[in-house]
Coordinates of C-alpha atoms in Angstrom, one line a residue:
M787 CA 143.8 43.5 164.3
I788 CA 144.3 42.5 167.9
I789 CA 147.2 40.2 167.0
I790 CA 148.9 43.2 164.9
N791 CA 148.6 45.6 167.9
I792 CA 149.9 42.9 170.3
I793 CA 152.9 42.4 167.9
D794 CA 153.6 46.1 167.6
K795 CA 153.8 46.5 171.3
V796 CA 156.2 43.8 171.7
I797 CA 158.6 45.1 169.1
S798 CA 158.1 48.8 170.5
V799 CA 159.4 47.1 174.2
F800 CA 162.5 45.6 172.6
S801 CA 163.1 48.2 169.9
P802 CA 161.3 51.6 170.3
E803 CA 162.9 52.9 167.1
A804 CA 161.7 50.0 165.0
G805 CA 158.3 50.3 166.6
M806 CA 157.9 53.9 165.7
R807 CA 159.0 53.1 162.1
R808 CA 156.6 50.2 161.9
T809 CA 153.9 52.5 163.3
A810 CA 154.7 55.3 160.6
A811 CA 154.6 52.6 157.9
R812 CA 151.3 51.6 158.9
Q813 CA 150.0 55.1 158.9
V814 CA 151.4 55.8 155.4
V815 CA 149.8 52.7 153.9
R816 CA 146.3 53.7 155.5
I817 CA 144.4 54.6 152.3
L818 CA 143.3 58.4 152.3
N819 CA 139.7 59.5 151.7
G820 CA 138.0 62.5 150.6
Y821 CA 139.3 66.0 151.9
E822 CA 142.5 64.3 153.3
Q823 CA 143.7 64.1 149.7
G824 CA 143.5 67.7 149.4
G825 CA 142.8 70.4 152.1
A826 CA 143.0 68.4 154.9
S827 CA 146.3 66.4 153.8
Y828 CA 149.4 66.2 155.9
T829 CA 151.4 64.2 153.7
K830 CA 151.3 66.5 150.7
K831 CA 154.8 68.7 150.5
S832 CA 152.7 71.7 150.2
M833 CA 150.4 70.8 153.2
R834 CA 153.1 69.8 155.8
G835 CA 154.0 73.1 157.0
W836 CA 150.4 74.1 157.3
I837 CA 149.7 73.9 160.9
T838 CA 146.2 74.7 162.3
S839 CA 143.8 74.0 165.1
S840 CA 140.2 74.7 165.4
A841 CA 139.3 77.0 168.5
S842 CA 136.2 78.7 169.8
P843 CA 135.5 82.2 169.0
K844 CA 136.8 83.5 172.3
D845 CA 140.2 81.7 171.8
D846 CA 140.7 83.0 168.0
I847 CA 139.1 86.2 168.4
D848 CA 139.3 87.7 172.0
R849 CA 142.7 87.0 172.8
S850 CA 144.2 88.9 169.9
L851 CA 141.9 91.9 169.9
D852 CA 144.1 94.5 171.7
T853 CA 146.7 93.7 168.8
L854 CA 144.4 93.8 166.0
R855 CA 142.9 97.1 167.3
A856 CA 146.3 98.8 167.8
R857 CA 147.4 97.7 164.1
S858 CA 144.1 98.7 162.5
R859 CA 144.2 101.9 164.2
D860 CA 147.8 102.6 163.0
L861 CA 146.9 101.6 159.4
Y862 CA 144.1 104.1 159.7
M863 CA 146.3 106.7 161.1
N864 CA 149.4 106.2 158.9
G865 CA 148.5 104.0 156.0
P866 CA 146.5 105.7 153.0
I867 CA 145.1 102.5 151.9
G868 CA 143.8 101.5 155.2
A869 CA 142.4 105.0 155.5
A870 CA 141.0 104.9 152.1
A871 CA 139.0 101.3 153.1
L872 CA 137.5 102.8 156.0
K873 CA 136.5 106.2 154.8
T874 CA 135.2 105.0 151.6
A875 CA 133.0 102.8 153.5
R876 CA 131.9 105.4 156.2
T877 CA 131.4 107.9 153.4
N878 CA 129.1 105.8 151.4
V879 CA 127.1 104.2 154.0
I880 CA 126.5 107.0 156.6
G881 CA 127.8 110.1 154.7
P882 CA 126.3 113.3 156.3
G883 CA 124.0 110.9 158.3
L884 CA 121.0 108.6 157.9
R885 CA 117.9 110.8 157.8
L886 CA 114.4 109.7 159.3
K887 CA 111.3 109.1 157.3
A888 CA 108.5 107.8 159.4
N889 CA 106.6 105.0 157.8
I890 CA 103.7 103.9 160.0
D891 CA 101.3 101.2 159.7
A892 CA 98.4 103.2 159.0
E893 CA 96.0 100.4 158.0
F894 CA 97.0 98.6 161.2
L895 CA 96.5 101.8 163.3
G896 CA 93.3 102.6 162.0
L897 CA 94.2 105.9 160.2
T898 CA 93.5 107.3 156.8
N899 CA 96.7 108.3 154.4
E900 CA 96.3 111.8 155.1
Q901 CA 96.4 111.3 158.7
A902 CA 99.4 109.1 158.6
D903 CA 101.3 111.7 156.4
E904 CA 100.2 114.4 158.8
W905 CA 101.5 112.4 161.9
C906 CA 104.9 111.3 160.0
G907 CA 105.5 115.1 159.0
R908 CA 105.2 116.0 162.8
V909 CA 107.1 113.3 164.2
Q910 CA 110.0 113.9 161.7
R911 CA 110.1 117.9 162.7
E912 CA 109.8 116.7 166.3
F913 CA 112.6 114.3 165.8
A914 CA 114.9 117.0 164.0
L915 CA 114.5 119.1 167.2
W916 CA 116.5 116.6 169.1
A917 CA 118.6 114.9 166.7
E918 CA 120.1 118.1 164.9
S919 CA 121.3 119.2 168.3
K920 CA 124.4 118.7 170.1
H921 CA 122.3 118.4 173.3
C922 CA 121.6 115.1 171.9
D923 CA 125.2 113.9 172.8
A924 CA 125.9 113.3 176.6
L925 CA 129.7 114.8 175.6
R926 CA 127.8 118.0 173.8
M927 CA 130.1 117.5 171.0
N928 CA 128.2 116.2 168.0
D929 CA 124.7 115.7 167.0
F930 CA 122.9 112.5 166.0
Y931 CA 123.9 112.4 162.3
D932 CA 127.7 112.9 163.4
Q933 CA 127.5 110.4 165.9
Q934 CA 126.4 107.8 163.4
G935 CA 129.6 108.4 161.9
I936 CA 131.4 108.1 164.6
A937 CA 130.0 104.7 165.8
F938 CA 130.1 103.3 162.4
L939 CA 133.9 104.1 161.9
G940 CA 134.7 102.8 165.3
M941 CA 133.2 99.5 164.5
L942 CA 135.3 99.2 161.4
M943 CA 138.3 100.3 162.8
N944 CA 138.0 98.5 166.2
G945 CA 135.7 95.6 165.6
D946 CA 132.7 97.1 167.5
S947 CA 131.5 100.1 169.1
F948 CA 129.1 101.0 171.9
A949 CA 126.4 103.6 172.6
L950 CA 124.9 104.0 176.0
F951 CA 121.4 105.5 176.7
R952 CA 121.6 108.3 179.4
H953 CA 119.1 110.9 180.6
D954 CA 119.6 114.5 181.7
K955 CA 117.8 117.0 182.8
R956 CA 115.1 118.6 180.4
T957 CA 115.7 122.3 179.4
P958 CA 114.0 125.2 177.7
W959 CA 115.9 124.7 174.5
M960 CA 115.8 121.0 174.9
P961 CA 112.4 119.5 176.2
Y962 CA 114.2 115.7 176.1
G963 CA 116.2 114.4 178.3
L964 CA 117.7 111.4 176.3
R965 CA 121.4 111.5 175.8
L966 CA 123.6 109.2 173.7
H967 CA 127.4 108.5 174.8
L968 CA 129.4 106.8 172.5
I969 CA 132.1 104.5 173.8
E970 CA 135.2 102.8 171.9
A971 CA 135.8 99.0 172.3
D972 CA 138.7 99.3 174.7
R973 CA 136.7 100.6 177.6
V974 CA 134.3 97.7 177.5
S975 CA 136.5 95.0 179.2
T976 CA 136.8 92.3 182.0
P977 CA 137.2 93.8 185.3
M978 CA 140.6 93.2 186.9
A979 CA 142.5 93.7 190.4
P980 CA 143.0 97.4 191.3
G981 CA 146.5 98.6 189.9
V982 CA 146.9 95.7 187.1
K983 CA 147.5 96.9 183.7
G984 CA 145.9 95.4 180.6
D985 CA 142.7 93.1 180.2
S986 CA 142.1 89.6 181.0
V987 CA 139.4 87.7 178.5
E988 CA 137.5 85.9 181.1
G989 CA 136.3 86.6 184.4
K990 CA 133.5 86.1 187.1
A991 CA 130.9 88.5 188.1
D992 CA 130.0 88.7 191.6
N993 CA 126.5 86.8 190.8
G994 CA 128.6 84.0 189.4
N995 CA 128.1 84.6 185.6
L996 CA 130.7 84.4 183.1
I997 CA 132.5 87.8 181.8
I998 CA 133.9 87.4 178.1
S999 CA 135.9 90.7 177.1
G1000 CA 133.5 92.6 179.1
V1001 CA 130.4 91.2 177.9
E1002 CA 128.6 89.1 180.9
I1003 CA 126.7 86.2 179.9
D1004 CA 124.4 83.8 182.1
S1005 CA 124.1 80.2 182.2
S1006 CA 122.5 79.9 179.0
G1007 CA 124.7 82.2 177.1
A1008 CA 122.5 85.2 176.8
V1009 CA 123.6 88.6 177.1
V1010 CA 122.8 90.1 180.3
A1011 CA 125.4 93.1 180.9
Y1012 CA 128.3 95.1 179.8
H1013 CA 131.2 95.8 182.1
V1014 CA 132.5 99.4 181.1
S1015 CA 135.9 100.9 182.4
N1016 CA 136.3 104.7 183.6
M1017 CA 139.3 104.9 181.4
Y1018 CA 141.4 103.2 178.6
P1019 CA 143.8 100.5 179.3
T1020 CA 146.9 102.4 178.8
E1021 CA 145.5 105.8 179.1
T1022 CA 148.3 108.5 179.8
G1023 CA 148.4 112.0 181.6
Y1024 CA 146.3 113.0 184.6
T1025 CA 143.5 110.2 184.1
S1026 CA 146.1 107.6 184.3
A1027 CA 146.7 108.4 188.2
V1028 CA 143.1 107.6 188.8
M1029 CA 142.1 103.9 189.9
R1030 CA 140.5 102.2 187.1
E1031 CA 137.1 101.0 187.8
W1032 CA 134.4 99.2 186.0
K1033 CA 130.6 99.9 186.0
R1034 CA 128.1 96.9 185.2
I1035 CA 125.5 98.2 182.8
E1036 CA 122.5 95.9 182.2
A1037 CA 121.8 95.2 178.6
Y1038 CA 118.2 95.6 178.9
G1039 CA 115.8 97.3 181.2
P1040 CA 114.1 94.4 183.7
R1041 CA 110.6 96.3 183.5
T1042 CA 110.7 97.7 180.1
G1043 CA 112.7 95.1 178.0
R1044 CA 114.4 98.2 176.3
P1045 CA 118.0 98.3 175.7
N1046 CA 120.2 100.4 177.9
I1047 CA 123.3 100.0 175.6
L1048 CA 124.0 99.7 171.8
H1049 CA 126.5 97.1 170.9
L1050 CA 127.7 97.6 167.0
M1051 CA 129.1 94.5 165.8
E1052 CA 129.0 92.3 162.9
A1053 CA 129.2 88.7 164.1
D1054 CA 130.7 86.1 161.7
R1055 CA 130.5 83.1 164.0
A1056 CA 128.0 81.7 166.5
E1057 CA 128.5 82.6 170.2
Q1058 CA 131.1 85.4 169.1
R1059 CA 130.9 88.2 172.0
R1060 CA 133.1 90.9 170.5
G1061 CA 133.5 92.2 167.0
V1062 CA 136.9 92.0 164.8
P1063 CA 138.2 95.1 162.7
L1064 CA 137.4 95.3 159.1
L1065 CA 141.0 95.3 158.3
A1066 CA 142.0 92.3 160.1
P1067 CA 142.2 89.7 157.1
V1068 CA 144.7 92.3 155.3
I1069 CA 146.8 93.8 158.0
E1070 CA 149.8 92.4 156.8
A1071 CA 149.3 93.0 153.3
L1072 CA 148.4 96.6 153.9
K1073 CA 151.6 97.0 156.2
Q1074 CA 153.8 95.8 153.5
V1075 CA 152.3 98.0 151.0
T1076 CA 152.8 101.0 153.1
R1077 CA 156.5 100.0 154.0
Y1078 CA 156.9 99.4 150.1
T1079 CA 155.3 102.8 149.3
E1080 CA 157.6 104.6 151.6
A1081 CA 160.7 103.1 150.3
E1082 CA 159.8 103.8 146.8
L1083 CA 159.0 107.3 147.8
M1084 CA 162.5 107.9 149.5
A1085 CA 164.3 106.4 146.8
A1086 CA 162.6 108.8 144.2
V1087 CA 163.5 111.5 146.5
I1088 CA 167.3 110.8 146.7
S1089 CA 167.4 110.1 142.9
A1090 CA 166.2 113.5 142.5
M1091 CA 168.7 115.1 144.5
F1092 CA 171.6 115.7 142.0
T1093 CA 174.8 116.7 144.1
V1094 CA 178.1 117.7 142.7
F1095 CA 181.3 117.0 144.6
V1096 CA 184.5 118.6 143.7
K1097 CA 187.7 117.2 144.8
T1098 CA 190.6 119.4 146.0
E1099 CA 193.9 119.3 147.7
G1100 CA 193.0 122.1 150.4
P1101 CA 190.9 121.6 153.6
S1102 CA 187.3 120.9 153.7
S1103 CA 184.6 120.2 156.2
E1104 CA 184.6 117.2 158.3
N1105 CA 181.2 116.0 157.1
P1106 CA 181.2 116.6 153.2
F1107 CA 177.5 115.6 153.3
S1108 CA 175.9 117.9 155.7
A1109 CA 178.0 120.9 154.7
M1110 CA 176.0 121.0 151.6
I1111 CA 172.9 122.2 153.5
P1112 CA 172.8 125.5 155.5
E1113 CA 173.1 125.4 158.9
E1114 CA 169.6 126.6 159.7
Q1115 CA 168.1 123.9 157.5
Q1116 CA 169.9 120.9 158.9
V1117 CA 167.8 118.4 160.7
A1118 CA 170.7 116.9 162.8
R1119 CA 173.9 118.2 164.3
E1120 CA 175.8 115.0 164.8
P1121 CA 178.8 114.1 162.9
T1122 CA 177.7 110.9 162.2
V1123 CA 174.6 111.6 160.4
Y1124 CA 174.7 112.5 156.9
E1125 CA 172.5 114.8 154.8
M1126 CA 171.9 115.3 151.4
G1127 CA 170.6 118.7 149.8
V1128 CA 168.9 119.4 146.2
G1129 CA 171.4 120.7 143.7
A1130 CA 174.2 121.0 146.3
I1131 CA 178.0 121.6 145.6
N1132 CA 180.4 120.3 148.1
I1133 CA 184.1 120.2 148.3
L1134 CA 185.8 116.7 149.2
Q1135 CA 188.7 116.2 151.4
P1136 CA 192.0 114.7 149.5
G1137 CA 191.8 110.9 149.1
E1138 CA 188.0 111.2 149.4
D1139 CA 185.4 109.7 146.9
V1140 CA 181.9 109.5 146.5
E1141 CA 180.2 106.5 145.0
I1142 CA 176.3 107.0 144.5
A1143 CA 174.1 104.1 143.6
N1144 CA 171.7 104.7 140.9
P1145 CA 168.1 103.8 142.3
S1146 CA 166.5 104.0 138.8
R1147 CA 163.4 105.8 140.1
P1148 CA 160.7 106.4 139.8
N1149 CA 160.0 102.4 139.5
A1150 CA 158.0 101.8 136.4
N1151 CA 156.7 98.7 138.2
F1152 CA 155.5 100.3 140.9
D1153 CA 151.7 101.3 139.9
G1154 CA 151.1 97.8 138.6
F1155 CA 152.0 96.3 141.8
V1156 CA 150.2 98.2 144.1
T1157 CA 147.2 98.0 142.1
A1158 CA 147.4 94.3 141.9
M1159 CA 147.8 94.2 145.7
C1160 CA 144.8 96.6 146.0
R1161 CA 142.8 94.1 144.0
F1162 CA 143.7 91.5 146.7
I1163 CA 143.1 94.1 149.8
G1164 CA 139.6 95.4 148.1
A1165 CA 138.2 91.7 147.7
A1166 CA 138.7 91.3 151.2
V1167 CA 136.9 94.3 152.3
E1168 CA 134.3 94.2 149.4
I1169 CA 135.5 97.4 148.0
P1170 CA 136.6 96.8 144.1
Y1171 CA 139.8 98.4 143.7
E1172 CA 138.3 101.1 141.5
V1173 CA 136.2 102.4 144.3
L1174 CA 139.2 102.1 146.6
L1175 CA 141.8 104.1 144.6
K1176 CA 139.1 106.3 143.3
L1177 CA 140.4 105.1 139.6
F1178 CA 138.1 104.9 137.2
N1179 CA 139.9 104.7 133.8
S1180 CA 138.4 101.3 132.5
S1181 CA 135.2 101.3 130.3
Y1182 CA 131.9 102.5 131.3
S1183 CA 130.6 99.3 131.5
A1184 CA 133.7 97.9 133.9
S1185 CA 133.5 101.0 136.0
R1186 CA 129.7 100.8 136.4
A1187 CA 129.9 96.9 137.4
A1188 CA 132.4 98.2 139.9
L1189 CA 130.1 100.7 141.3
L1190 CA 127.3 98.5 141.6
E1191 CA 129.2 95.7 143.4
A1192 CA 130.4 98.1 145.9
W1193 CA 126.9 99.3 146.4
K1194 CA 125.8 96.0 147.7
M1195 CA 128.0 95.9 150.4
F1196 CA 127.3 99.6 151.2
R1197 CA 123.4 98.9 151.1
T1198 CA 124.1 95.9 153.2
R1199 CA 125.8 97.8 155.9
R1200 CA 123.5 100.7 155.9
T1201 CA 120.4 98.4 156.5
W1202 CA 122.4 96.9 159.1
T1203 CA 123.2 100.3 160.8
A1204 CA 119.7 101.5 160.6
K1205 CA 118.6 98.5 162.3
E1206 CA 121.0 98.2 165.1
F1207 CA 121.6 102.0 165.7
C1208 CA 119.3 104.4 164.3
Q1209 CA 116.0 102.5 164.7
P1210 CA 116.6 101.7 168.4
V1211 CA 117.8 105.2 169.2
Y1212 CA 114.4 106.6 167.3
E1213 CA 112.3 104.2 169.3
E1214 CA 113.9 105.4 172.6
W1215 CA 113.5 109.0 171.6
L1216 CA 109.9 108.4 170.5
A1217 CA 109.0 106.6 173.7
E1218 CA 109.9 109.8 175.7
A1219 CA 108.0 111.9 173.2
V1220 CA 104.9 109.9 173.7
A1221 CA 105.4 110.0 177.6
L1222 CA 105.7 113.7 177.3
G1223 CA 102.7 113.8 175.3
R1224 CA 104.7 116.2 172.5
I1225 CA 103.6 113.2 170.1
H1226 CA 100.3 111.6 170.3
A1227 CA 100.1 107.9 169.6
P1228 CA 97.4 106.0 171.3
G1229 CA 98.5 102.4 172.6
F1230 CA 102.1 103.0 172.4
F1231 CA 102.8 101.5 175.9
T1232 CA 100.0 99.1 176.3
D1233 CA 100.5 96.5 172.8
P1234 CA 104.1 95.7 171.5
A1235 CA 102.5 95.3 168.1
I1236 CA 100.7 98.7 168.3
R1237 CA 104.2 100.2 169.3
K1238 CA 105.8 98.7 166.3
A1239 CA 103.6 100.1 164.2
W1240 CA 103.9 103.6 165.4
T1241 CA 107.8 103.1 165.3
A1242 CA 107.9 101.9 161.9
A1243 CA 110.6 104.2 159.8
E1244 CA 112.9 104.1 157.1
W1245 CA 116.4 105.6 156.9
N1246 CA 117.7 107.2 153.9
G1247 CA 121.5 107.8 153.2
P1248 CA 123.7 109.4 150.3
A1249 CA 122.8 108.0 146.9
P1250 CA 125.2 106.1 144.7
G1251 CA 127.5 107.9 142.1
Q1252 CA 126.3 108.1 138.6
L1253 CA 128.7 107.8 135.6
D1254 CA 126.2 108.7 133.1
P1255 CA 123.4 110.8 134.5
I1256 CA 121.4 110.9 131.5
K1257 CA 121.2 107.0 131.5
E1258 CA 120.4 106.8 134.9
A1259 CA 117.6 109.1 134.7
K1260 CA 116.1 107.3 131.6
A1261 CA 116.6 104.0 133.7
A1262 CA 114.6 105.6 136.4
G1263 CA 111.8 106.7 134.5
L1264 CA 111.7 103.2 133.1
R1265 CA 111.6 101.6 136.4
I1266 CA 108.6 103.8 137.6
N1267 CA 106.6 102.9 134.4
L1268 CA 107.1 99.6 134.6
G1269 CA 106.2 99.7 138.5
L1270 CA 109.4 98.5 139.8
S1271 CA 110.1 101.6 141.8
T1272 CA 108.1 104.8 142.7
H1273 CA 108.9 108.6 142.4
E1274 CA 109.9 108.8 146.0
R1275 CA 112.5 106.0 146.0
E1276 CA 113.9 107.1 142.9
A1277 CA 114.5 110.6 144.2
I1278 CA 116.4 109.0 147.2
E1279 CA 118.4 107.2 145.3
A1280 CA 119.3 109.7 142.6
N1281 CA 120.3 112.5 145.1
G1282 CA 119.0 111.7 148.3
S1283 CA 116.1 114.3 147.7
D1284 CA 112.3 114.1 149.2
F1285 CA 110.0 113.5 146.2
W1286 CA 107.1 115.3 148.0
A1287 CA 109.3 118.3 148.9
N1288 CA 110.6 118.5 145.2
V1289 CA 106.8 118.7 144.0
R1290 CA 105.7 121.3 146.2
Q1291 CA 109.1 123.3 145.3
L1292 CA 108.5 122.7 141.5
K1293 CA 105.0 124.0 141.9
I1294 CA 106.1 127.3 143.3
E1295 CA 108.7 127.6 140.7
K1296 CA 106.4 126.6 137.9
E1297 CA 104.1 129.2 139.3
A1298 CA 106.7 131.9 139.4
M1299 CA 108.2 131.3 135.9
T1300 CA 104.4 131.5 134.4
D1301 CA 103.7 135.0 136.2
A1302 CA 107.2 136.0 134.9
G1303 CA 106.6 134.8 131.3
I1304 CA 109.1 132.2 131.2
S1305 CA 108.6 128.8 129.5
N1306 CA 109.1 125.6 131.1
L1307 CA 110.0 122.7 129.0
S1308 CA 108.3 119.3 129.8
A1309 CA 110.4 116.4 130.9
P1310 CA 110.1 115.0 127.1
E1311 CA 111.0 118.2 125.7
A1312 CA 114.0 118.7 127.9
E1313 CA 115.0 115.1 127.0
K1314 CA 114.9 115.8 123.4
E1315 CA 116.9 119.0 123.5
V1316 CA 119.5 117.2 125.7
I1317 CA 119.8 114.4 123.2
E1318 CA 120.0 117.0 120.2
E1319 CA 123.0 118.9 121.9
D1320 CA 124.8 115.6 122.4
A1321 CA 124.3 114.6 118.8

């Protein structure tokens, strides 16, 4: 091998071109192994033009975030399918808001079931006092349940979103000082010199820590703070004249360890500091489908405008197209702009002629093409195209399978949102409630294990849709009888109701119907009547 290398060097000195050919020939002769024969091949014609590089999350993600956010927002605001993907996820994951159901560890805390139920009911009523008021919002615009939807949608659209914990003075109508301040992803950025537009990715904090896209990390890579700007990078109007400043917010309190800011982000890679918009993998496809849809719509509109042109020897208007539309209805007044009207009749000058291409619209292939594209887009965002387009024209089994597949994603994101957003907010609120004495929780501030037992909770949201309510109800009853579920959980899954509230209300209604002499069918009798009616 050494002799061959020496020969190659000698040849390269006297004849560089021959040396290059010899080296290339030797590389081709080398036996390709494993992935080099497939996905890692640079010799196959199909792979030669595929130039890639392996980079860090910072280089792959952070340097492109401004463009990705801008395009994702544009698709949400101006692209029907992009808006459908984001709104469908928000509606099914959050809906009107995830509701608190306190579920403390009664056995660990030494409480009876009755005492635990009483404590949970009191906490839920007290939490509703804060959560259902707009005074829980630092901006006083939304209650806690509306804030859930805003934060979740912002995370999907922009890649991540933030919520600051603030404290305001307590008032007679709001005994709690906790406030939430939602912040969009653009405002968390690396500080720059005054007067400089745009954001850099990397920076150095005064203490020497590294800042990556507004996230400050220490020497071990742990997140220690976030840098929040007082305005958007490209903000216009009165605020644009204000000097842009950044405020450093520590991620956790140094004495309590509780979070000062919540960062909602789904990480796909290790050491990833900022999130990626949900639509990022399908931005190009969504934009092309939007353009295609607009072009087809315009072609259909033009083909629907049946216009008659009459040739004459006499004088006519200088602009034969715009003249067919009344002056008050014309969009443009320029002579070079041509406008067509619906069912219009116009006179042409001598020697003039009009030739109109037949667009053959509506396009018979439009629906099939858009549906096929929505299949690919839906697969990327984990929403089956039936759910994405709200189109259920297949069989019952296929439609149900699509709903079940979509709800795998919805439940996963709901659990994630409850864990990353709802639960930390609830724990912060409960800490204030206990400190104020409005809620009694012995040992809350003395032992983390006891604190965790007191803060245990579930967060319930909207139930999945039902294609056949009778079949769904039978399946729910079967799961309860087999011990696979409970009445409480099935009530939540069916319509999001509270089983115990249903029992209390049913008792009141049954007593009222008995006093009025109205018969009330039992469940088996009612089911039998429904079956007989269907038959």
